[in-house]
Amino acid sequence: MSAASTAPLSILVVDDDEDFRLLVVRALTKAGMQASEARDAASAHAFLEGPGGLSVDLILLDVQMPRESGWEFLSRWRESGRRTPVIFLTGMNASAERVRGLNLGADDYVAKNTDFAELVARIEAVMRRHRESALIVHGDLEIDVVRRLVHRGKRTLELSPREFDLLRVMAQEPGRTWTRVDLLDVVWNIRFDPETNVVNVHIARLRKRLEVLGAPLIHTVRGEGYVFALEPPPGAGLEEHSAAE
């Protein structure tokens, strides 16, 4: 994501039509944006989730792609808890297809024959809406999802990228009980239990950073998992500070 609101927007263009993809990249670059490209969903997953994966502000996503469609990509993306804005690029005009995409969590739908100036304007409009809704506040804790900043009271918390993602995911659903397997899937993109204590270690570190400045926000429910809440939930047990030591 952009480090600040004045930085160039970072856009990933995902489309199997190379000629069209390059035209979009050039138009976005000319408009002052930082545009990257992926030729299909698999390339997009590698760009965003592979080793050294990069963050982007917005994804422009083709609907009809081989092997994994734009719909399938978006469904997986949203199910993993990711909120990055997505605009579908499509040559289809059927309203049913637009409704399907919007119901899956797309932020807008743009026809491929749309003027590039309008495409840029739609990107900027989606980003304005996203920034307005990208602040998570619980008590004295404030999480700026776009700028990836965390404040508690008047203090800024220095978190690692993984600690930030862990806190963001849990704070977006206060009161939910997260198992270790849930968090491995959503935060680490590991879809099996490798019998690692990486979740416990990161939870313990995150708790210590949060609790230096206030009351506990992440609680352990024995035998079930972890809960983000302003008050300890029923069944909350020891806070496992020793897990990171």
XYZ file of N, CA and C in Angstrom:
735
model
N 0.834 -1.189 0.000
C 0.000 0.000 0.000
C 0.867 1.236 0.000
N 0.273 2.312 -0.393
C 1.007 3.540 -0.383
C 1.343 3.933 1.034
N 2.518 4.496 1.220
C 2.944 4.881 2.549
C 2.181 6.071 3.056
N 1.669 6.891 2.165
C 0.918 8.063 2.573
C -0.016 8.419 1.461
N -0.984 9.262 1.790
C -2.022 9.574 0.822
C -1.488 10.335 -0.376
N -0.291 10.974 -0.253
C 0.262 11.738 -1.363
C 1.144 10.887 -2.273
N 1.461 9.661 -1.886
C 2.288 8.794 -2.707
C 1.489 8.312 -3.913
N 2.183 7.971 -5.020
C 1.451 7.458 -6.188
C 0.666 6.206 -5.848
N -0.534 6.100 -6.394
C -1.317 4.888 -6.193
C -0.618 3.714 -6.872
N -0.597 2.582 -6.182
C -0.001 1.371 -6.725
C -1.126 0.451 -7.215
N -1.129 0.185 -8.527
C -2.219 -0.576 -9.155
C -1.661 -1.843 -9.789
N -2.324 -2.974 -9.569
C -1.983 -4.213 -10.261
C -3.041 -4.478 -11.323
N -2.598 -4.594 -12.583
C -3.499 -4.868 -13.704
C -3.394 -6.353 -14.041
N -4.507 -7.092 -13.900
C -4.517 -8.533 -14.147
C -5.407 -8.811 -15.349
N -4.800 -9.222 -16.456
C -5.554 -9.456 -17.695
C -4.724 -10.337 -18.608
N -5.356 -11.345 -19.228
C -4.612 -12.239 -20.105
C -4.408 -11.661 -21.501
N -5.054 -10.543 -21.827
C -4.872 -9.867 -23.108
C -3.681 -8.908 -22.972
N -2.535 -9.322 -23.490
C -1.309 -8.545 -23.280
C -1.410 -7.134 -23.866
N -1.969 -7.007 -25.074
C -2.057 -5.691 -25.716
C -2.908 -4.736 -24.871
N -4.064 -5.219 -24.431
C -4.938 -4.373 -23.613
C -4.275 -4.065 -22.274
N -3.642 -5.067 -21.689
C -2.985 -4.890 -20.381
C -1.925 -3.793 -20.454
N -1.126 -3.810 -21.509
C -0.069 -2.809 -21.644
C -0.639 -1.419 -21.897
N -1.753 -1.341 -22.639
C -2.409 -0.047 -22.844
C -2.871 0.543 -21.509
N -3.447 -0.308 -20.654
C -3.913 0.164 -19.348
C -2.735 0.604 -18.491
N -1.660 -0.189 -18.477
C -0.476 0.166 -17.687
C 0.078 1.515 -18.135
N 0.158 1.731 -19.448
C 0.671 3.015 -19.947
C -0.233 4.169 -19.544
N -1.551 3.968 -19.638
C -2.495 5.029 -19.278
C -2.390 5.386 -17.793
N -2.270 4.373 -16.955
C -2.164 4.619 -15.519
C -0.844 5.297 -15.173
N 0.226 4.871 -15.825
C 1.534 5.494 -15.599
C 1.505 6.965 -16.014
N 0.883 7.226 -17.141
C 0.752 8.609 -17.614
C -0.048 9.455 -16.626
N -0.994 8.833 -15.928
C -1.817 9.542 -14.950
C -1.115 9.693 -13.599
N 0.142 9.242 -13.518
C 0.907 9.412 -12.294
C 0.791 8.267 -11.310
N 0.246 7.145 -11.762
C 0.112 5.987 -10.888
C 1.257 5.008 -11.124
N 1.476 4.132 -10.170
C 2.511 3.110 -10.266
C 1.827 1.802 -10.645
N 1.992 1.384 -11.892
C 1.238 0.243 -12.406
C 2.133 -0.970 -12.595
N 1.668 -2.119 -12.081
C 2.314 -3.405 -12.300
C 1.331 -4.294 -13.049
N 1.811 -5.400 -13.590
C 0.934 -6.242 -14.398
C 1.098 -7.718 -14.091
N 0.018 -8.467 -14.321
C 0.025 -9.922 -14.197
C -0.821 -10.478 -15.329
N -0.354 -11.558 -15.940
C -1.019 -12.070 -17.138
C -2.210 -12.969 -16.838
N -2.319 -13.435 -15.578
C -3.446 -14.290 -15.202
C -3.546 -14.325 -13.682
N -4.537 -15.070 -13.182
C -4.765 -15.119 -11.735
C -3.577 -15.731 -11.003
N -2.976 -16.770 -11.585
C -1.837 -17.415 -10.929
C -0.678 -16.439 -10.760
N -0.423 -15.644 -11.797
C 0.639 -14.634 -11.714
C 0.307 -13.582 -10.672
N -0.974 -13.229 -10.574
C -1.398 -12.246 -9.578
C -1.196 -12.786 -8.169
N -1.566 -14.049 -7.941
C -1.356 -14.667 -6.625
C 0.131 -14.651 -6.268
N 0.990 -14.988 -7.243
C 2.430 -15.010 -6.986
C 2.942 -13.607 -6.664
N 2.445 -12.613 -7.390
C 2.864 -11.222 -7.184
C 2.488 -10.750 -5.785
N 1.286 -11.106 -5.347
C 0.747 -10.579 -4.090
C 1.046 -11.448 -2.877
N 1.146 -12.770 -3.076
C 1.204 -13.683 -1.943
C 2.465 -14.534 -1.898
N 3.267 -14.521 -2.970
C 4.455 -15.359 -2.989
C 5.558 -14.788 -2.120
N 6.725 -15.464 -2.080
C 7.864 -14.947 -1.316
C 8.205 -13.532 -1.772
N 8.306 -12.621 -0.833
C 8.558 -11.232 -1.182
C 7.368 -10.558 -1.816
N 6.166 -11.113 -1.596
C 4.953 -10.556 -2.185
C 4.775 -9.082 -1.866
N 4.216 -8.359 -2.808
C 4.079 -6.913 -2.686
C 2.631 -6.518 -2.404
N 2.457 -5.388 -1.761
C 1.128 -4.839 -1.509
C 0.799 -3.804 -2.576
N -0.459 -3.724 -2.944
C -0.911 -2.712 -3.885
C -2.121 -2.000 -3.299
N -2.424 -0.825 -3.842
C -3.577 -0.069 -3.363
C -4.876 -0.560 -3.983
N -4.812 -1.051 -5.227
C -6.026 -1.451 -5.944
C -5.664 -2.460 -7.024
N -6.608 -3.359 -7.320
C -6.428 -4.362 -8.372
C -7.453 -4.127 -9.467
N -6.982 -4.017 -10.708
C -7.855 -4.018 -11.887
C -7.866 -5.445 -12.410
N -9.038 -6.062 -12.454
C -9.122 -7.509 -12.656
C -10.032 -7.868 -13.821
N -9.468 -8.580 -14.803
C -10.269 -9.085 -15.918
C -11.202 -10.190 -15.417
N -12.405 -10.246 -15.969
C -13.370 -11.267 -15.548
C -13.048 -12.607 -16.201
N -12.922 -12.611 -17.528
C -12.738 -13.850 -18.276
C -11.265 -14.133 -18.483
N -10.721 -15.044 -17.657
C -9.332 -15.471 -17.806
C -9.277 -16.983 -17.773
N -8.293 -17.592 -18.445
C -8.191 -19.062 -18.441
C -7.794 -19.583 -17.070
N -8.177 -20.818 -16.818
C -7.837 -21.558 -15.592
C -8.526 -21.002 -14.346
N -8.311 -19.753 -14.005
C -9.000 -19.166 -12.852
C -9.575 -17.818 -13.272
N -10.899 -17.705 -13.221
C -11.555 -16.474 -13.664
C -11.366 -15.364 -12.642
N -11.694 -14.154 -13.070
C -11.662 -13.031 -12.146
C -12.600 -13.230 -10.969
N -13.750 -13.823 -11.229
C -14.702 -14.104 -10.152
C -14.082 -15.046 -9.112
N -13.435 -16.101 -9.600
C -12.825 -17.064 -8.677
C -11.693 -16.426 -7.888
N -10.890 -15.608 -8.567
C -9.798 -14.912 -7.873
C -10.349 -14.018 -6.767
N -11.365 -13.230 -7.101
C -11.924 -12.298 -6.115
C -12.554 -13.048 -4.945
N -13.237 -14.146 -5.232
C -13.858 -14.925 -4.165
C -12.811 -15.414 -3.166
N -11.708 -15.962 -3.662
C -10.620 -16.420 -2.795
C -9.999 -15.253 -2.039
N -9.838 -14.134 -2.720
C -9.205 -12.947 -2.131
C -10.016 -12.423 -0.948
N -11.334 -12.308 -1.147
C -12.188 -11.806 -0.066
C -12.331 -12.835 1.060
N -12.402 -14.113 0.720
C -12.520 -15.147 1.756
C -11.297 -15.181 2.661
N -10.150 -14.754 2.140
C -8.927 -14.735 2.941
C -8.861 -13.517 3.855
N -9.877 -12.642 3.788
C -9.936 -11.482 4.657
C -9.308 -10.227 4.085
N -8.857 -10.277 2.839
C -8.187 -9.112 2.248
C -9.214 -8.096 1.746
N -8.920 -6.808 1.992
C -9.865 -5.740 1.691
C -9.401 -4.846 0.540
N -8.287 -5.172 -0.088
C -7.791 -4.351 -1.186
C -8.890 -4.117 -2.215
N -9.147 -2.857 -2.586
C -10.200 -2.591 -3.579
C -9.932 -3.301 -4.898
N -11.005 -3.782 -5.511
C -10.915 -4.482 -6.800
C -11.943 -3.892 -7.758
N -11.487 -3.532 -8.952
C -12.379 -3.084 -10.023
C -12.313 -4.116 -11.136
N -13.473 -4.630 -11.526
C -13.522 -5.581 -12.632
C -13.439 -4.847 -13.965
N -12.637 -5.402 -14.874
C -12.591 -4.965 -16.263
C -13.300 -6.030 -17.092
N -14.277 -5.633 -17.880
C -15.050 -6.639 -18.598
C -15.514 -6.144 -19.960
N -15.629 -7.102 -20.859
C -16.217 -6.810 -22.159
C -17.686 -7.166 -22.187
N -18.219 -7.679 -21.058
C -19.612 -8.092 -20.973
C -20.458 -6.958 -20.405
N -21.649 -6.835 -20.914
C -22.532 -5.773 -20.457
C -23.761 -6.287 -19.711
N -23.887 -7.626 -19.571
C -25.057 -8.196 -18.920
C -25.108 -7.767 -17.453
N -26.262 -7.257 -17.043
C -26.385 -6.765 -15.671
C -26.214 -7.891 -14.659
N -26.626 -9.123 -15.023
C -26.491 -10.257 -14.100
C -25.021 -10.509 -13.758
N -24.141 -10.334 -14.755
C -22.714 -10.546 -14.511
C -22.165 -9.460 -13.597
N -22.627 -8.226 -13.784
C -22.189 -7.126 -12.918
C -22.646 -7.355 -11.485
N -23.888 -7.801 -11.339
C -24.414 -8.071 -10.000
C -23.604 -9.171 -9.326
N -23.266 -10.203 -10.087
C -22.467 -11.304 -9.523
C -21.142 -10.782 -8.988
N -20.461 -9.963 -9.783
C -19.169 -9.422 -9.358
C -19.282 -8.538 -8.128
N -20.285 -7.682 -8.108
C -20.475 -6.792 -6.959
C -20.820 -7.587 -5.708
N -21.607 -8.647 -5.859
C -21.957 -9.480 -4.714
C -20.745 -10.228 -4.158
N -19.764 -10.497 -5.018
C -18.545 -11.168 -4.572
C -17.609 -10.222 -3.834
N -17.883 -8.920 -3.933
C -17.043 -7.953 -3.218
C -16.265 -7.009 -4.097
N -16.588 -6.965 -5.415
C -15.932 -5.983 -6.279
C -16.383 -4.574 -5.889
N -15.492 -3.605 -6.056
C -15.801 -2.224 -5.701
C -16.372 -1.438 -6.870
N -16.156 -1.903 -8.087
C -16.724 -1.250 -9.258
C -16.589 -2.197 -10.437
N -17.291 -1.862 -11.507
C -17.300 -2.658 -12.734
C -17.100 -1.693 -13.882
N -16.059 -1.879 -14.695
C -15.751 -0.949 -15.777
C -15.645 -1.718 -17.088
N -16.355 -1.257 -18.105
C -16.277 -1.884 -19.429
C -14.906 -1.609 -20.041
N -14.395 -2.577 -20.811
C -13.064 -2.425 -21.387
C -12.986 -1.318 -22.432
N -14.130 -0.943 -22.989
C -14.111 0.145 -23.974
C -14.293 1.518 -23.335
N -14.247 1.569 -22.001
C -14.366 2.846 -21.297
C -13.140 3.714 -21.578
N -13.355 5.014 -21.744
C -12.255 5.948 -21.938
C -11.306 5.867 -20.745
N -9.996 5.934 -21.012
C -9.021 5.784 -19.936
C -9.133 6.899 -18.892
N -9.531 8.084 -19.321
C -9.708 9.173 -18.363
C -10.806 8.824 -17.356
N -11.875 8.170 -17.831
C -12.939 7.747 -16.920
C -12.450 6.624 -16.013
N -11.645 5.702 -16.548
C -11.095 4.628 -15.730
C -10.273 5.195 -14.577
N -9.423 6.174 -14.883
C -8.608 6.810 -13.841
C -9.506 7.472 -12.800
N -10.561 8.147 -13.263
C -11.483 8.814 -12.336
C -12.185 7.801 -11.442
N -12.555 6.649 -11.999
C -13.218 5.622 -11.199
C -12.261 5.023 -10.159
N -11.012 4.834 -10.554
C -10.009 4.344 -9.600
C -9.883 5.322 -8.430
N -9.780 6.601 -8.745
C -9.625 7.612 -7.697
C -10.866 7.675 -6.801
N -12.053 7.504 -7.387
C -13.291 7.522 -6.598
C -13.344 6.320 -5.652
N -12.964 5.136 -6.149
C -12.956 3.939 -5.300
C -11.965 4.114 -4.153
N -10.799 4.687 -4.458
C -9.796 4.874 -3.413
C -10.260 5.884 -2.366
N -10.982 6.905 -2.769
C -11.516 7.861 -1.787
C -12.481 7.169 -0.838
N -13.370 6.347 -1.402
C -14.323 5.618 -0.552
C -13.597 4.646 0.372
N -12.577 3.996 -0.175
C -11.844 3.004 0.612
C -11.125 3.663 1.780
N -10.498 4.798 1.526
C -9.769 5.482 2.600
C -10.713 5.944 3.698
N -11.899 6.393 3.295
C -12.864 6.866 4.293
C -13.334 5.736 5.197
N -13.313 4.487 4.676
C -13.816 3.351 5.458
C -12.686 2.485 6.003
N -11.435 2.975 5.879
C -10.281 2.136 6.209
C -9.717 2.396 7.597
N -10.492 3.048 8.467
C -10.053 3.301 9.829
C -10.826 2.389 10.774
N -10.106 1.577 11.534
C -10.705 0.687 12.522
C -10.438 1.276 13.897
N -11.489 1.531 14.650
C -11.339 2.153 15.965
C -12.035 1.303 17.023
N -11.287 0.964 18.070
C -11.844 0.260 19.228
C -11.277 0.929 20.479
N -12.121 1.641 21.207
C -11.635 2.347 22.384
C -10.543 3.325 22.015
N -9.363 3.203 22.649
C -8.255 4.116 22.357
C -7.334 3.583 21.273
N -7.727 2.463 20.647
C -6.925 1.875 19.574
C -7.447 2.322 18.222
N -6.555 2.804 17.367
C -6.926 3.254 16.024
C -5.984 2.608 15.012
N -6.564 1.916 14.037
C -5.782 1.228 13.007
C -6.106 1.865 11.658
N -5.103 2.441 11.024
C -5.250 3.015 9.690
C -4.827 1.942 8.694
N -5.819 1.305 8.063
C -5.551 0.166 7.187
C -4.796 0.590 5.929
N -5.092 1.770 5.397
C -4.446 2.231 4.161
C -2.987 2.592 4.405
N -2.729 3.365 5.445
C -1.360 3.806 5.716
C -0.588 2.813 6.581
N -1.299 1.772 7.065
C -0.693 0.721 7.886
C -0.030 1.306 9.138
N -0.801 2.139 9.827
C -0.345 2.759 11.072
C -1.283 2.356 12.205
N -0.725 2.210 13.407
C -1.518 1.872 14.588
C -1.196 2.859 15.694
N -2.259 3.438 16.272
C -2.098 4.346 17.402
C -2.900 3.816 18.589
N -2.320 3.941 19.764
C -3.080 3.671 20.989
C -2.921 4.893 21.884
N -4.055 5.543 22.141
C -3.987 6.835 22.803
C -3.264 7.805 21.882
N -2.241 8.455 22.375
C -1.476 9.408 21.566
C -0.163 8.821 21.085
N 0.016 7.517 21.295
C 1.276 6.873 20.938
C 1.127 6.041 19.665
N 2.180 6.018 18.853
C 2.229 5.178 17.662
C 2.915 3.862 18.009
N 2.296 2.757 17.627
C 2.883 1.443 17.877
C 3.749 1.037 16.690
N 4.954 0.573 16.966
C 5.847 0.076 15.927
C 5.613 -1.428 15.787
N 4.932 -1.821 14.718
C 4.624 -3.232 14.491
C 5.322 -3.729 13.239
N 5.669 -4.998 13.237
C 6.173 -5.621 12.018
C 5.006 -5.783 11.044
N 5.280 -5.965 9.754
C 4.177 -6.169 8.799
C 3.252 -7.317 9.194
N 3.816 -8.420 9.696
C 2.974 -9.555 10.074
C 2.153 -9.234 11.318
N 2.749 -8.535 12.275
C 2.000 -8.141 13.471
C 0.848 -7.216 13.105
N 1.108 -6.293 12.163
C 0.041 -5.394 11.727
C -1.094 -6.192 11.103
N -0.780 -7.113 10.206
C -1.817 -7.908 9.541
C -2.605 -8.732 10.554
N -1.919 -9.289 11.531
C -2.577 -10.080 12.564
C -3.557 -9.219 13.362
N -3.110 -8.028 13.769
C -3.980 -7.130 14.527
C -5.154 -6.664 13.681
N -4.896 -6.296 12.418
C -5.973 -5.818 11.538
C -7.047 -6.877 11.354
N -6.623 -8.096 11.062
C -7.579 -9.180 10.822
C -8.459 -9.408 12.047
N -7.850 -9.465 13.221
C -8.618 -9.738 14.429
C -9.504 -8.556 14.812
N -8.995 -7.327 14.647
C -9.758 -6.135 15.038
C -10.944 -5.893 14.110
N -10.890 -6.421 12.885
C -12.013 -6.255 11.965
C -13.219 -7.084 12.398
N -12.987 -8.099 13.225
C -14.091 -8.946 13.704
C -13.988 -9.126 15.218
N -14.210 -8.042 15.967
C -14.115 -8.154 17.426
C -15.129 -9.163 17.969
N -14.690 -9.933 18.934
C -15.568 -10.939 19.527
C -15.495 -12.299 18.862
N -14.904 -12.373 17.669
C -14.775 -13.671 16.997
C -13.641 -14.463 17.622
N -13.850 -15.754 17.776
C -12.794 -16.640 18.255
C -12.026 -17.181 17.057
N -10.714 -16.887 17.014
C -9.851 -17.315 15.922
C -9.016 -18.496 16.380
N -9.116 -19.616 15.687
C -8.225 -20.731 15.982
C -6.862 -20.453 15.357
N -5.876 -21.227 15.769
C -4.534 -21.082 15.195
C -4.561 -21.369 13.691
N -5.342 -22.375 13.300
C -5.455 -22.722 11.881
C -6.110 -21.582 11.097
N -7.139 -20.939 11.677
C -7.774 -19.780 11.027
C -6.737 -18.703 10.716
N -5.925 -18.374 11.722
C -4.961 -17.286 11.570
C -3.838 -17.659 10.613
N -3.410 -18.914 10.627
C -2.407 -19.357 9.656
C -2.923 -19.182 8.230
N -4.188 -19.477 8.029
C -4.802 -19.362 6.701
C -4.885 -17.902 6.267
N -5.469 -17.041 7.114
C -5.769 -15.670 6.718
C -4.531 -14.772 6.729
N -3.680 -14.928 7.735
C -2.535 -14.015 7.890
C -1.282 -14.540 7.202
N -1.044 -15.848 7.283
C 0.173 -16.421 6.697
C -0.085 -17.104 5.352
N -1.349 -17.242 4.972
C -1.704 -17.924 3.722
C -1.225 -19.376 3.715
N -1.244 -20.003 4.893
C -0.899 -21.418 5.030
C -2.193 -22.174 5.284
N -2.584 -23.053 4.371
C -3.888 -23.702 4.462
C -3.807 -25.114 5.045
N -2.864 -25.315 5.954
C -2.791 -26.553 6.708
C -2.050 -26.218 7.995
N -2.109 -27.110 8.961
C -1.444 -26.881 10.243
C -0.067 -27.528 10.213
N 1.004 -26.745 10.078
C 2.348 -27.322 10.008
C 2.953 -27.607 11.384
N 2.107 -27.581 12.429
C 2.568 -27.825 13.795
C 3.664 -26.847 14.182
N 3.449 -25.587 13.863
C 4.382 -24.530 14.225
C 3.758 -23.657 15.303
N 4.604 -23.000 16.085
C 4.100 -22.089 17.114
C 4.178 -20.636 16.663
N 4.276 -20.413 15.345
C 4.447 -19.056 14.838
C 3.291 -18.150 15.250
N 2.063 -18.678 15.290
C 0.923 -17.860 15.706
C 1.061 -17.460 17.168
N 1.377 -18.421 18.019
C 1.531 -18.139 19.445
C 2.603 -17.071 19.689
N 3.708 -17.189 18.968
C 4.813 -16.240 19.130
C 4.374 -14.833 18.745
N 3.701 -14.698 17.596
C 3.279 -13.377 17.137
C 2.176 -12.793 18.030
N 1.273 -13.640 18.496
C 0.231 -13.167 19.418
C 0.883 -12.614 20.684
N 1.864 -13.341 21.230
C 2.514 -12.909 22.468
C 3.236 -11.571 22.269
N 3.927 -11.438 21.148
C 4.636 -10.183 20.873
C 3.662 -9.026 20.702
N 2.584 -9.282 19.975
C 1.593 -8.236 19.730
C 0.942 -7.802 21.043
N 0.625 -8.757 21.895
C 0.037 -8.419 23.194
C 0.968 -7.496 23.990
N 2.243 -7.826 24.019
C 3.188 -7.025 24.786
C 3.225 -5.591 24.268
N 3.208 -5.428 22.950
C 3.251 -4.076 22.378
C 1.982 -3.307 22.734
N 0.843 -3.978 22.674
C -0.430 -3.319 22.976
C -0.560 -2.982 24.459
N -0.131 -3.888 25.310
C -0.401 -3.743 26.735
C 0.562 -2.798 27.443
N 1.663 -2.423 26.771
C 2.516 -1.367 27.311
C 1.719 -0.070 27.446
N 0.707 0.098 26.578
C -0.034 1.361 26.507
C -1.465 1.262 27.019
N -1.891 0.101 27.495
C -3.271 0.013 27.955
C -3.672 -1.403 28.329
N -4.964 -1.572 28.546
C -5.503 -2.859 28.978
C -5.384 -3.903 27.868
N -5.412 -5.191 28.220
C -5.344 -6.261 27.216
C -6.493 -6.169 26.208
N -6.166 -6.450 24.942
C -7.166 -6.451 23.872
C -7.275 -7.812 23.200
N -6.252 -8.636 23.329
C -6.270 -9.971 22.724
C -6.297 -10.989 23.850
N -7.322 -11.830 23.838
C -7.573 -12.757 24.931
C -7.534 -14.196 24.424
N -7.113 -15.099 25.284
C -7.106 -16.529 24.977
C -8.333 -17.192 25.579
N -9.077 -17.900 24.759
C -10.182 -18.731 25.251
C -9.663 -20.163 25.237
N -9.467 -20.713 26.402
C -8.832 -22.028 26.524
C -9.534 -23.080 25.669
N -8.726 -23.788 24.894
C -9.257 -24.877 24.087
C -9.939 -24.428 22.809
N -10.029 -23.107 22.584
C -10.733 -22.615 21.395
C -9.866 -21.714 20.522
N -9.240 -20.694 21.097
C -8.432 -19.811 20.278
C -8.278 -18.434 20.894
N -8.169 -17.429 20.017
C -7.909 -16.063 20.435
C -9.066 -15.154 20.051
N -9.297 -14.145 20.891
C -10.391 -13.202 20.665
C -9.863 -11.785 20.849
N -10.197 -10.896 19.901
C -9.937 -9.469 20.087
C -11.193 -8.847 20.685
N -11.057 -8.206 21.842
C -12.207 -7.594 22.503
C -11.722 -6.599 23.544
N -12.525 -5.564 23.786
C -12.174 -4.573 24.802
C -12.267 -5.157 26.201
N -13.161 -6.122 26.386
C -13.332 -6.788 27.678
C -13.092 -8.286 27.497
N -12.516 -8.952 28.507
C -12.289 -10.399 28.391
C -13.599 -11.142 28.132
N -13.639 -12.018 27.130
C -14.861 -12.789 26.853
C -15.014 -13.929 27.842
N -16.205 -14.521 27.935
C -16.398 -15.686 28.805
C -15.418 -16.800 28.439
N -14.796 -17.369 29.423
C -13.867 -18.457 29.176
C -12.449 -18.026 28.908
N -12.182 -16.706 28.969
C -10.824 -16.210 28.709
C -9.894 -16.724 29.797
N -8.681 -17.159 29.361
C -7.734 -17.718 30.312
C -6.444 -16.938 30.357
N -5.359 -17.666 30.558
C -4.053 -17.027 30.656
C -3.684 -16.371 29.340
N -2.909 -15.286 29.417
C -2.601 -14.496 28.228
C -1.377 -14.992 27.459
N -0.696 -16.024 27.954
C 0.398 -16.679 27.226
C 1.512 -15.730 26.848
N 1.874 -14.801 27.719
C 2.982 -13.900 27.413
C 4.283 -14.665 27.203
N 4.390 -15.815 27.819
C 5.645 -16.555 27.745
C 5.873 -17.203 26.395
N 4.875 -17.194 25.508
C 4.997 -17.910 24.229
C 6.103 -17.365 23.365
N 6.420 -16.065 23.489
C 7.446 -15.468 22.638
C 8.816 -15.513 23.284
N 8.901 -15.999 24.484
C 10.165 -15.931 25.215
C 11.005 -17.180 24.982
